[in-house]
Coordinates of C-alpha atoms in Angstrom, one line a residue:
X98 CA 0.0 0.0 0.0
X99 CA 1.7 3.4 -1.5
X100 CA 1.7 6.8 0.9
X101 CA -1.8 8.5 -0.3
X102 CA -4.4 10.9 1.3
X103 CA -5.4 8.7 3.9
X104 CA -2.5 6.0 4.5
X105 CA 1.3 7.3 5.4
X106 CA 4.3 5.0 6.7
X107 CA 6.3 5.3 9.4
X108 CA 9.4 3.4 10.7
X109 CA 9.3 1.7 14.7
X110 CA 12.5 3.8 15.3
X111 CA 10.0 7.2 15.0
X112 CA 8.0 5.8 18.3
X113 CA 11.2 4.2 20.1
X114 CA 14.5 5.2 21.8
X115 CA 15.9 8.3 21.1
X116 CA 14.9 9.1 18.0
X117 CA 11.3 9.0 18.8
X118 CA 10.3 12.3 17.4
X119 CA 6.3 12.4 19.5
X120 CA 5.6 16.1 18.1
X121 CA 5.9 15.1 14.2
X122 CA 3.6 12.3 14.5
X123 CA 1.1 14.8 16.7
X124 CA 1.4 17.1 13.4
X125 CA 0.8 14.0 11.3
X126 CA -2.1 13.0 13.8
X127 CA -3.3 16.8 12.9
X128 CA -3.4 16.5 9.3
X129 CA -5.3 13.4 8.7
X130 CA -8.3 14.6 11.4
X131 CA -7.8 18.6 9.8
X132 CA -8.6 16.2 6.0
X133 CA -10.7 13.2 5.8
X134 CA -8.9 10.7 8.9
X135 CA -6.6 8.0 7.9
X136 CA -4.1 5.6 9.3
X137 CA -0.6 6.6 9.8
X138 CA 1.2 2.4 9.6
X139 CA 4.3 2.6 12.3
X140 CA 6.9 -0.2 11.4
X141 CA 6.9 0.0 7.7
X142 CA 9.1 1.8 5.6
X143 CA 8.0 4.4 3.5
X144 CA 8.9 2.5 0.1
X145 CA 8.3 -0.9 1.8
X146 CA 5.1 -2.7 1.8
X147 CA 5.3 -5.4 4.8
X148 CA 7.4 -4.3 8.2
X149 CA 10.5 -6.6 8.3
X150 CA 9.3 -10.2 9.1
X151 CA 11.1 -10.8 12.2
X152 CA 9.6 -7.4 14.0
X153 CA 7.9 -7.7 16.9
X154 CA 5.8 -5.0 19.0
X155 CA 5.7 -4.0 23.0
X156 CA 2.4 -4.5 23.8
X157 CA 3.0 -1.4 26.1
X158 CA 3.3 0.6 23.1
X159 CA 0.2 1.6 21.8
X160 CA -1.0 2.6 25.1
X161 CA 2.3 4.7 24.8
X162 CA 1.3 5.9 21.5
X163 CA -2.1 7.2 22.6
X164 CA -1.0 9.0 25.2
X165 CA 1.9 11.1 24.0
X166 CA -0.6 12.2 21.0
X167 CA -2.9 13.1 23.6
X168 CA -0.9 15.0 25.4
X169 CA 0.1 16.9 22.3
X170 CA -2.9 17.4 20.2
X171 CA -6.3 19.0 20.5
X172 CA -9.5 16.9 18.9
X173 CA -7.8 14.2 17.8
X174 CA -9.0 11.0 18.2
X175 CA -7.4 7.5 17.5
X176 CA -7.3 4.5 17.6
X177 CA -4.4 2.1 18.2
X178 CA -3.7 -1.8 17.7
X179 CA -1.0 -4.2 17.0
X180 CA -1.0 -6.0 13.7
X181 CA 0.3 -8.8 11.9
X182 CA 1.3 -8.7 8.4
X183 CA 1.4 -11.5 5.6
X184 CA 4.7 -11.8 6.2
X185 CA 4.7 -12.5 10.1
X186 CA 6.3 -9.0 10.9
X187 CA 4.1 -7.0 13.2
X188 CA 3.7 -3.4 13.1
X189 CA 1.2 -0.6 14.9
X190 CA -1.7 0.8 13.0
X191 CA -2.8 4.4 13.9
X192 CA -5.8 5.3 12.8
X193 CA -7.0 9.1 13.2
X194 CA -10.9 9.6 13.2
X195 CA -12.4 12.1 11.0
X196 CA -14.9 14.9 13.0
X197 CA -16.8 16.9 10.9
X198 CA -17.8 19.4 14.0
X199 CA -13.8 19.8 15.4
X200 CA -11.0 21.6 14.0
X201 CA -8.1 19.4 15.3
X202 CA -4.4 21.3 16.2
X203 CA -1.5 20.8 18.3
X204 CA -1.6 21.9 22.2
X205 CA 1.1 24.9 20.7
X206 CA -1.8 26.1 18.4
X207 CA -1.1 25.2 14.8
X208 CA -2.8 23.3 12.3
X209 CA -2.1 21.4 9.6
X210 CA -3.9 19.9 6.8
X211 CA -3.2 16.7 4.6
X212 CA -2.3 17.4 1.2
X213 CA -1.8 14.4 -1.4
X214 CA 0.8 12.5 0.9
X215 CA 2.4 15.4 2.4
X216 CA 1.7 17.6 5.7
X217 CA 1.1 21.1 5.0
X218 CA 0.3 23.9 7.6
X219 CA -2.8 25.7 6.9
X220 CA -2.7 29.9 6.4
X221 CA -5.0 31.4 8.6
X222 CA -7.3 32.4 5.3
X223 CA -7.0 28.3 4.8
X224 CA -8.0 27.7 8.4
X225 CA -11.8 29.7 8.2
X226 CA -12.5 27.9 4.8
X227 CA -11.9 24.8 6.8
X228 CA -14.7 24.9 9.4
X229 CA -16.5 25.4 6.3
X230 CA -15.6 22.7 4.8
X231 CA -15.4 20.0 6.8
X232 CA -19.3 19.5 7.0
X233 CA -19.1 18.7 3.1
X234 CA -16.6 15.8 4.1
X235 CA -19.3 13.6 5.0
X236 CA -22.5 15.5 3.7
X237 CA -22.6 12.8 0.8
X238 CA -22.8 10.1 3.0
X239 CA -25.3 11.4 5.3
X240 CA -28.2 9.2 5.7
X241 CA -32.1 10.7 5.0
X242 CA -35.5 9.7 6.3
X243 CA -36.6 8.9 2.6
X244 CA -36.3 4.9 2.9
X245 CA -34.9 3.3 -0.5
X246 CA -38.5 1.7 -1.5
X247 CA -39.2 5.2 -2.4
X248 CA -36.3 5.9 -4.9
X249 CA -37.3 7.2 -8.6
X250 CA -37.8 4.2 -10.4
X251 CA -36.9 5.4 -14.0
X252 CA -33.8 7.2 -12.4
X253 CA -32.6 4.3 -10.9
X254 CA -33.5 2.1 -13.8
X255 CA -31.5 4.6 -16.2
X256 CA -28.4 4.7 -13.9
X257 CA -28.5 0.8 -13.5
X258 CA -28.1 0.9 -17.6
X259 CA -25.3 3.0 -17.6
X260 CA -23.7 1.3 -15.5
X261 CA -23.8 -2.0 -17.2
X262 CA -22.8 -0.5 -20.4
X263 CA -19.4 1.5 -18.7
X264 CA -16.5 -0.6 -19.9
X265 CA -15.0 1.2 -16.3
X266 CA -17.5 -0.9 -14.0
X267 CA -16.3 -4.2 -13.4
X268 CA -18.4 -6.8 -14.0
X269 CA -18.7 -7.6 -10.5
X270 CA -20.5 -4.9 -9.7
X271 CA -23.0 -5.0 -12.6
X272 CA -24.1 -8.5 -11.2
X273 CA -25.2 -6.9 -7.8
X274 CA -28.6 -6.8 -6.8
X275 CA -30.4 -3.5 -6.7
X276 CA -29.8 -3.3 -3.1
X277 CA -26.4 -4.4 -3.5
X278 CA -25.6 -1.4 -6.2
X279 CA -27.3 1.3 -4.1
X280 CA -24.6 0.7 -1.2
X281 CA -21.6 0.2 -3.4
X282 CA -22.2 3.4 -4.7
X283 CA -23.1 5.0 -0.8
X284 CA -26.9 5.5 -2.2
X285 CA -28.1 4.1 0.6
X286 CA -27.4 3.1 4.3
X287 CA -29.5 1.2 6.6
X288 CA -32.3 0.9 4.4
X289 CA -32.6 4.7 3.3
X290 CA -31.4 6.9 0.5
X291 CA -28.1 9.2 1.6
X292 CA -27.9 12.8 0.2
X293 CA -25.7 11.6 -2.8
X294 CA -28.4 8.8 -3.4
X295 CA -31.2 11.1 -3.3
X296 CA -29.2 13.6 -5.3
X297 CA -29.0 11.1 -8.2
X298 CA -31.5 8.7 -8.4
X299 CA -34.3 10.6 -5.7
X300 CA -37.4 11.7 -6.3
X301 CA -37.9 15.3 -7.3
X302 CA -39.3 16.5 -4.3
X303 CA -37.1 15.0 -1.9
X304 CA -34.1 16.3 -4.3
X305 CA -35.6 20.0 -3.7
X306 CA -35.4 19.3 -0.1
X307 CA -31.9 18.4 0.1
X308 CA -29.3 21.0 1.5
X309 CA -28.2 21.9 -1.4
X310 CA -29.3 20.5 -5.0
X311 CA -27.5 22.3 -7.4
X312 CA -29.2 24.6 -9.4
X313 CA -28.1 26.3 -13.2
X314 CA -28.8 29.6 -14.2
X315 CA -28.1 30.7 -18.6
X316 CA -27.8 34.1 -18.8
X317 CA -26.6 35.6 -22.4
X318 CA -25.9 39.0 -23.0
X319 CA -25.3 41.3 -25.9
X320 CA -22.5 43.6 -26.8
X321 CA -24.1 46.4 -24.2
X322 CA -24.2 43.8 -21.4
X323 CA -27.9 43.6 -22.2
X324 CA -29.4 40.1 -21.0
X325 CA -31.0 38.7 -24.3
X326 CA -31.6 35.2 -23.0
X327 CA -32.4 33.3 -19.9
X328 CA -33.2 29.7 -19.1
X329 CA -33.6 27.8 -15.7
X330 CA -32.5 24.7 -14.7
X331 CA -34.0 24.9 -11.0
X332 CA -36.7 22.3 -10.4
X333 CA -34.9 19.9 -8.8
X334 CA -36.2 17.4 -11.7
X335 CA -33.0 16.3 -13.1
X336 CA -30.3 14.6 -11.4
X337 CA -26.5 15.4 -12.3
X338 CA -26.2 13.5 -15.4
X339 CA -29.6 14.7 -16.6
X340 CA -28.6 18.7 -16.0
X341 CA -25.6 18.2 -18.3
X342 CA -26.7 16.8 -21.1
X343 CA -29.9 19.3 -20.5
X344 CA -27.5 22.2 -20.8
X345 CA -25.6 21.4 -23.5
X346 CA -29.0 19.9 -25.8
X347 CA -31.0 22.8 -24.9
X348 CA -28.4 25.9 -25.5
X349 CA -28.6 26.6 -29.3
X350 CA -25.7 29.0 -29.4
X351 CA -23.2 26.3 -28.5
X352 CA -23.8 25.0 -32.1
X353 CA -22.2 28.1 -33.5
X354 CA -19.1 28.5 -34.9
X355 CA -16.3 29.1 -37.5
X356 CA -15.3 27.7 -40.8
X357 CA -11.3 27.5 -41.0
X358 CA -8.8 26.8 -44.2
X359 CA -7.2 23.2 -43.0
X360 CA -4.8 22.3 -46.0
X361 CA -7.7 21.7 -49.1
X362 CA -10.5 21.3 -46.8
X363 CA -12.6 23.6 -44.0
X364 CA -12.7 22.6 -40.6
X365 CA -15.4 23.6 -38.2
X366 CA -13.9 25.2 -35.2
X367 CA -17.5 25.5 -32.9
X368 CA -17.2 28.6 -30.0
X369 CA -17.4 26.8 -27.1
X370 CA -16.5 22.8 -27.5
X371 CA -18.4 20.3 -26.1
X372 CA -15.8 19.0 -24.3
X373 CA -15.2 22.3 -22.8
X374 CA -18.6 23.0 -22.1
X375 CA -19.0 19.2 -20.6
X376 CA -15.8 19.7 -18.5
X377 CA -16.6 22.9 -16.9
X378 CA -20.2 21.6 -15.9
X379 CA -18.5 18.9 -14.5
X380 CA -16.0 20.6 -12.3
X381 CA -19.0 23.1 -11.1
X382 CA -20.8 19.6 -9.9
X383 CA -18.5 17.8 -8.8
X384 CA -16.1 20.2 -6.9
X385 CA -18.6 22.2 -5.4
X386 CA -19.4 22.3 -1.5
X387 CA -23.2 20.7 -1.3
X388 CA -23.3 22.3 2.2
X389 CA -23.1 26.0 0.5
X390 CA -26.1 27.9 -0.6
X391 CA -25.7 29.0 -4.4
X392 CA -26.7 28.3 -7.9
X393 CA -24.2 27.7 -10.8
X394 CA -24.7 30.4 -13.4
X395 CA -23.4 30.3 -17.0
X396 CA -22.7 33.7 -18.3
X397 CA -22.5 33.6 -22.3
X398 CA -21.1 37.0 -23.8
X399 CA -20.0 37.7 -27.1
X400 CA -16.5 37.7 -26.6
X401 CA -16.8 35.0 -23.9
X402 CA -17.7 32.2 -21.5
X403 CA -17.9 32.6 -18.1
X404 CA -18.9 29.9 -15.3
X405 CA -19.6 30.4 -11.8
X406 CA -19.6 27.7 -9.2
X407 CA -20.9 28.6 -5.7
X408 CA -17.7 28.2 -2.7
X409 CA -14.5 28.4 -2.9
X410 CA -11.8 26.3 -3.9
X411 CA -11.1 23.1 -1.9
X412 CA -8.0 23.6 0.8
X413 CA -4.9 23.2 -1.4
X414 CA -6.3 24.5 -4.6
X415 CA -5.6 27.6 -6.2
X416 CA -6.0 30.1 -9.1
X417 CA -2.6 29.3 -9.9
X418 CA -2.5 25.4 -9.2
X419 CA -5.0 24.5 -10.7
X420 CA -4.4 22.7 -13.6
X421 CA -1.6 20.5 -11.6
X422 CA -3.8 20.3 -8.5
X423 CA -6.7 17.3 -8.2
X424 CA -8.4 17.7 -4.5
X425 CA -11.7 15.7 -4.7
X426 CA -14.5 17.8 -2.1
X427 CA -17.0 14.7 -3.2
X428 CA -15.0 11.3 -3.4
X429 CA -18.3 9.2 -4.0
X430 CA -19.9 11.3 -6.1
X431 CA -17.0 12.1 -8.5
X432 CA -16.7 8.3 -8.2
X433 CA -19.8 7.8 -10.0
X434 CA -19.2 10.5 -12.7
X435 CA -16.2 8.8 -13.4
X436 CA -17.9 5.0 -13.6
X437 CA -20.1 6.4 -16.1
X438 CA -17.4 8.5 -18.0
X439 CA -19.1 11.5 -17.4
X440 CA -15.5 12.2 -15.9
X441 CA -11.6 11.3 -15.6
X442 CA -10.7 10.2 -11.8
X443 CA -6.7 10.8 -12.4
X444 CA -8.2 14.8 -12.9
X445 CA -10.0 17.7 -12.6
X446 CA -10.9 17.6 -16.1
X447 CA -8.7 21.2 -16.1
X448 CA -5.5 20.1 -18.4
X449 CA -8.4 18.4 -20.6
X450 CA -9.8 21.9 -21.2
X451 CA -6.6 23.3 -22.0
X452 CA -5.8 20.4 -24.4
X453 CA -9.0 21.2 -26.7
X454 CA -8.7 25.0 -26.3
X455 CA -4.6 24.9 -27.4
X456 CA -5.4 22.8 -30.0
X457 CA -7.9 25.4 -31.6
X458 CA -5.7 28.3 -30.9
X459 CA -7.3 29.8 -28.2
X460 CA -6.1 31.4 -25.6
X461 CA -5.7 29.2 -22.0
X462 CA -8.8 29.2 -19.7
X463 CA -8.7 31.9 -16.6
X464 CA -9.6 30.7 -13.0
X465 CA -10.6 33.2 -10.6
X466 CA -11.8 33.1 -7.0
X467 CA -13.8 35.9 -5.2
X468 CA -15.2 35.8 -1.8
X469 CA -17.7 33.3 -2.0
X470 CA -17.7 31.8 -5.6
X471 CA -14.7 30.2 -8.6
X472 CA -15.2 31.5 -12.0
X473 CA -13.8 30.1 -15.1
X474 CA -13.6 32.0 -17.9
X475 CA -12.7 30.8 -21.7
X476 CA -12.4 33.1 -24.6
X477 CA -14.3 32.4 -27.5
X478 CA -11.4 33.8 -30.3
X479 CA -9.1 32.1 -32.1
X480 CA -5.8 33.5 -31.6
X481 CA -4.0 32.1 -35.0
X482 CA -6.1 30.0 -37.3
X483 CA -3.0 28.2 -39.2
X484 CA -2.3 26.5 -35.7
X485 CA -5.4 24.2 -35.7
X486 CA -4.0 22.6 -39.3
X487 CA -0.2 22.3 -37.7
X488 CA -1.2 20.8 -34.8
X489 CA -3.5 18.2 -36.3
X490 CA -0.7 17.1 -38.5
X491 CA 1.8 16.9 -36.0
X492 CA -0.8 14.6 -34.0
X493 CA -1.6 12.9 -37.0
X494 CA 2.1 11.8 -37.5
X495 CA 3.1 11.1 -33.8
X496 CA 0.1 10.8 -31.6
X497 CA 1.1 13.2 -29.0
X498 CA 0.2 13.2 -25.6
X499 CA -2.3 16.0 -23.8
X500 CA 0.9 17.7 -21.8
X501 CA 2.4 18.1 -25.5
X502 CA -0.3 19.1 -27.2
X503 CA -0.6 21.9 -24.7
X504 CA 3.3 22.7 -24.8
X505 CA 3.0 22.5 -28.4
X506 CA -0.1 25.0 -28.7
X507 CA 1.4 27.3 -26.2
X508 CA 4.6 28.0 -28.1
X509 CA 2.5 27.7 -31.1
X510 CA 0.4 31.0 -30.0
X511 CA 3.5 32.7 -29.0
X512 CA 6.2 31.7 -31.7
X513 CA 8.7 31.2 -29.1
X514 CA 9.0 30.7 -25.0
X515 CA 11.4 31.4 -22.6
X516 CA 11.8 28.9 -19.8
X517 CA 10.4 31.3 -17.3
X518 CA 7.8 32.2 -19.6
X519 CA 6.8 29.0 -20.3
X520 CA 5.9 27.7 -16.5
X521 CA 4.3 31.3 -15.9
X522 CA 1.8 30.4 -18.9
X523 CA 0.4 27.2 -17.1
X524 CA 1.3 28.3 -13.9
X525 CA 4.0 25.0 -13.4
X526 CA 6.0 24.7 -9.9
X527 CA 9.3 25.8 -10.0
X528 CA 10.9 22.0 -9.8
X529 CA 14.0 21.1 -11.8
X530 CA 13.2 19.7 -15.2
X531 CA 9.6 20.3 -15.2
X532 CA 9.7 22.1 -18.4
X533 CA 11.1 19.3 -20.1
X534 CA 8.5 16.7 -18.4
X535 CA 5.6 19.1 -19.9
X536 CA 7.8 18.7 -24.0
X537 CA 7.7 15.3 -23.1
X538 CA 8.9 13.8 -26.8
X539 CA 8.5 17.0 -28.5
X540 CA 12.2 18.0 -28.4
X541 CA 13.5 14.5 -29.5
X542 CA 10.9 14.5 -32.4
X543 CA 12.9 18.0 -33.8
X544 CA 9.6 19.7 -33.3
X545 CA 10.7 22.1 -30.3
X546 CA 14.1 23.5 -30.8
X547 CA 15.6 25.3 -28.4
X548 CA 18.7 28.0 -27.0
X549 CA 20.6 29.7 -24.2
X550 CA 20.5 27.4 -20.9
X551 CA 18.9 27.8 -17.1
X552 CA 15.8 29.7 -16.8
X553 CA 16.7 31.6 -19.9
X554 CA 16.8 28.8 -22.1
X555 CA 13.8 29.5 -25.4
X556 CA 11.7 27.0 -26.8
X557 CA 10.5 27.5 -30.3
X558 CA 9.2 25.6 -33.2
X559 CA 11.3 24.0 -35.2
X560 CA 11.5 26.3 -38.7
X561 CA 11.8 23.3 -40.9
X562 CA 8.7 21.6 -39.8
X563 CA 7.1 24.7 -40.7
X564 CA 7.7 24.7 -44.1
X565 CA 7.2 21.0 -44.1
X566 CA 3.8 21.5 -42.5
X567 CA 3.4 24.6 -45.2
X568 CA 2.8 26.9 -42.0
X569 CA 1.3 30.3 -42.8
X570 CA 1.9 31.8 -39.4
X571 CA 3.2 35.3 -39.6
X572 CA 7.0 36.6 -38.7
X573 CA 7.5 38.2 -35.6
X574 CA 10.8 39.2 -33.7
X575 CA 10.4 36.7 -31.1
X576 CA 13.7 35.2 -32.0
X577 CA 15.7 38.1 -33.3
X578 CA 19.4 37.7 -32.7
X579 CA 21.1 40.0 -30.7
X580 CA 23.0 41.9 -32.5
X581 CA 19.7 42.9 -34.9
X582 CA 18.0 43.9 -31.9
X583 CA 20.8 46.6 -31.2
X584 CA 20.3 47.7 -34.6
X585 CA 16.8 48.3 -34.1
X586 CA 16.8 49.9 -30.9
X587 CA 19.9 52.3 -31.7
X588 CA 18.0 53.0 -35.1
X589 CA 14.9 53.7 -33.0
X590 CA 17.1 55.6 -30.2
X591 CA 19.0 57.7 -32.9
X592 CA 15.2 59.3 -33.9
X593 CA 13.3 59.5 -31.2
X594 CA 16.2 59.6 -28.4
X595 CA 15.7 60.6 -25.2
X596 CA 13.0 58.3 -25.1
X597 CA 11.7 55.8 -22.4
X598 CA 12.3 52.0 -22.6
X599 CA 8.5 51.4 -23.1
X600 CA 8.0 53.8 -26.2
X601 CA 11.3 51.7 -27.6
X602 CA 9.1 48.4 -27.0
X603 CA 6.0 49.8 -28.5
X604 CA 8.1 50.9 -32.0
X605 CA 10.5 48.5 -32.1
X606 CA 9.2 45.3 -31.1
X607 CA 5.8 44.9 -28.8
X608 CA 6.1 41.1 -28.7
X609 CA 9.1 41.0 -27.0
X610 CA 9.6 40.9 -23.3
X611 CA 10.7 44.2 -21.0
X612 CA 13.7 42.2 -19.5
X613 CA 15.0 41.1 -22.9
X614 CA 15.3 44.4 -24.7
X615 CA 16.3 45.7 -20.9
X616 CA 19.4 43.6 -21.4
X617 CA 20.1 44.2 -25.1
X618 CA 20.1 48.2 -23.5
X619 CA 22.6 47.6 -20.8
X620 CA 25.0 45.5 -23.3
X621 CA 24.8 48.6 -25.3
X622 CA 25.5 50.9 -22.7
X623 CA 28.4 49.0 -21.3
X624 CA 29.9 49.5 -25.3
X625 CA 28.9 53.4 -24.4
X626 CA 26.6 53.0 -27.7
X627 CA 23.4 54.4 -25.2
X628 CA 23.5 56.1 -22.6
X629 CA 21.4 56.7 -19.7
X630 CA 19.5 59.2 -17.8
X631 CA 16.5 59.9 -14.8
X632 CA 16.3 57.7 -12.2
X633 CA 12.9 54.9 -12.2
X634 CA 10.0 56.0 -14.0
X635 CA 11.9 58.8 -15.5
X636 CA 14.5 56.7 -16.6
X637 CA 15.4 57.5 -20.6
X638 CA 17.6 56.3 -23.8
X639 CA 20.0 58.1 -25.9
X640 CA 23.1 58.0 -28.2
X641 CA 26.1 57.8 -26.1
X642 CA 30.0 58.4 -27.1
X643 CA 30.1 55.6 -29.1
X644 CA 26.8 56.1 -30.9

């Protein structure tokens, strides 16, 4: 069993002798009751999967165990017991209890909160989202009054098909009984429906009762911000699966579109794609807290689409992290989107966004979060129209995977990419080599090319594959060598000096970045070919000795 969100690994050494360290396993104790519980396995290696076979355990030790947490902790609650693995080694398994009405901490006063398989300590703007969230923890599990014999028969007779025709359901689980399927997937417990069973295959009524169906608001406006259309998806009729397929079938603007040259033929570029459309419904449903009052509103301009999910992001999750980030708020229920491939489980459906949008030339999707609500906003132009035809080709020839189809279509959009650039545009970690995990095989395949080293290092398209491909994408200075640069900007200098480094960008060169004609400046200053004068803002250019 790997190190996950709700199992971590300890050796016996960290709860004996001297190098018992009793105030990291109280912060580990802290993180897993802060998340969703778990057990923290003492006598096992963290890359192991058995404790050594001739370990054995002080019976005194739990009882050890308990107490020191105890004595370090606040609302934590565990349970400790000596085990025996396959292998006859023992070793101690520490389970922490999840409390959805507790905020757990250690006697000093901090918190933590499990992220992945790592410990993180929570900011204090992270620590009063947390008592909000932690009722949603267990809300989809909650058991009604509504008892089972009064689910929605067609519902339930609908999701019973789509189960048996997902090639992702075993076919174990398509050969349960009725009542067997409605506690596999937490529908039910002791005989009643819970909130995620009423949620999906519940009666209407009893889905209006709930705290809180989701609801989904179309508004589309004009070029005035006039609303010109409105429709309401807020009867409580329709069950998750049903409001998505109702929203995309009963929109009729989603059908439009453009026609685009493709090599001889015209290819359809819609909008908004489905799979976009699909995707960010998803997220809204899935991700969002059920124990939050809002609706989910849809917001169709002219120039845009905007969708607005009620809460905030789960603990963890940002604006920035995003695509790289997958925290499931509703285990069971994303569980079932993903059994009937309404979903993918390894994400948050985010980098699948970005995959479609790059590969139409549009511009990346924007996450924002305000006070009380996520937005996701996704740009309806096409940035450059010859990169949908060079990007299906190159797939068509090497079958590229989603990271490089999104490397790809980046660079694509902006001719060329600076290191730094690069893992600002999808927001990436700053971890050695991840630039060249995200290229994957693009590199090798001569279709990136690349120079300089470190941070500075520029990714571009490889030139011959352009005229290979037969690209019509237009020429910009992106890649200009230095010393044409200097000519530029002491031709530019020479007419218009004393002039401000900005007013040199905007003539000269707009697509490049500040620090890279900053740079080209200095070079030229140390040669005394500028020179410079003001301080800050008033700083300004002009011909030097040398000039």
């Amino acid at each position: 069993m790997n190190e996950n969100i709700y199992i971590d690994k300890k050796k016996l050494d960290a709860v004996t002798g001297r190098s018992a360290n009793w105030n990291e396993l109280a912060k580990d104790c802290v993180c897993f009751a802060n998340t969703r519980g778990g057990k923290i396995l003492i006598g096992i290696a963290d890359k192991e999967h058995l404790p050594p076979p001739h370990q054995r355990i002080d019976e005194q030790l739990p009882y050890i165990i308990q107490k020191k947490i105890a004595e370090r902790t606040i609302n934590v609650a565990t349970k400790v017991e000596i085990k025996t693995a396959s292998n006859g080694g023992q070793f101690i398994e520490l389970e922490i209890l999840f409390s959805a009405s507790t905020i757990a901490s250690t006697t000093d006063g901090r918190y933590y909160y499990r992220s992945g398989d790592t410990c993180v300590p929570l900011l204090p703007d992270e620590l009063s989202r947390l008592f909000s969230d932690k009722p949603a923890f267990v809300w989809e599990t909650r058991k009604t009054k509504i008892p089972v014999t009064d689910l929605d028969p067609i519902k339930f007779d609908n999701f019973k098909k789509d189960i048996t025709q997902s090639s992702r359901v075993s076919v174990h689980v398509k050969n349960k009984s009725d009542e067997e399927i409605l506690d596999h997937y937490f529908f039910a417990v002791d005989g009643c429906l819970t909130n995620l069973g009423v949620l999906w295959v519940g009666k209407r009524n009893h889905r209006a009762n709930l705290l809180y169906a989701p609801t989904i608001h179309f508004l589309k406006f004009d070029e005035y911000d006039q609303k010109v259309n409105k429709i309401l998806w807020e009867d409580h009729s329709l069950n998750p699966k049903e409001l998505i397929e109702a929203v995309w079938t009963q929109i009729p603007d989603w059908k439009e579109g453009v026609d685009i040259a493709d090599g001889m033929f015209r290819k359809f570029i819609p909008n908004y794609e489905e799979e976009v459309v699909r995707e960010l419904l998803v997220n809204a449903l899935v991700h969002r807290p059920y124990t939050t009052r809002g609706d989910i509103f849809i917001h169709l301009y002219p120039d845009r689409l905007e969708v607005i999910n009620p809460g905030l992001f789960p603990i963890g999750v940002t604006p920035q992290n995003v695509l790289h980030k997958n925290i499931r708020r509703n285990p069971y229920l994303a569980q079932v989107f993903y059994d009937l491939h309404l979903m993918d489980k390894e994400g948050s459906g985010i980098d699948k966004i970005y995959e479609v949008l790059l590969t139409n030339a549009k511009p990346v999707p924007i996450a924002y979060q305000g006070d009380d609500y996520v937005k996701f906003t996704v740009e309806r132009k096409i940035v450059k129209p010859e990169i949908v035809s060079l990007i299906n080709r190159v797939d068509e020839m090497f079958q590229l995977k989603p990271k490089e189809i999104i490397s790809l279509g980046l660079i694509a959009q902006y001719n060329a990419l600076s290191a730094i650039e690069f893992t600002k545009k999808l927001n990436l970690p700053d971890t050695p080599n991840v630039v060249a995990h995200w290229l994957g095989r693009l590199p090798e395949l001569g279709l990136i090319l690349s120079k300089g080293k470190t941070k500075g290092k520029e990714y571009f398209i490889n030139p011959d594959f352009l005229k290979k491909a037969n690209f019509k994408g237009k020429t910009n200075l992106k890649r200009i060598e230095n010393h044409r640069l200097e000519e530029l900007i002491f031709q530019d200098v020479k007419i218009y000096g004393p002039t401000p480094l900005r007013d040199i960008r905007t003539r000269i060169a707009p697509e490049l970045s500040y620090d890279k004609i900053r740079k080209t400046i200095y070079k030229m200053i140390d040669k005394g070919i500028i020179e410079k004068v003001g301080v800050g803002n008033s700083t300004k250019y002009l011909l030097g000795k040398n000039g």
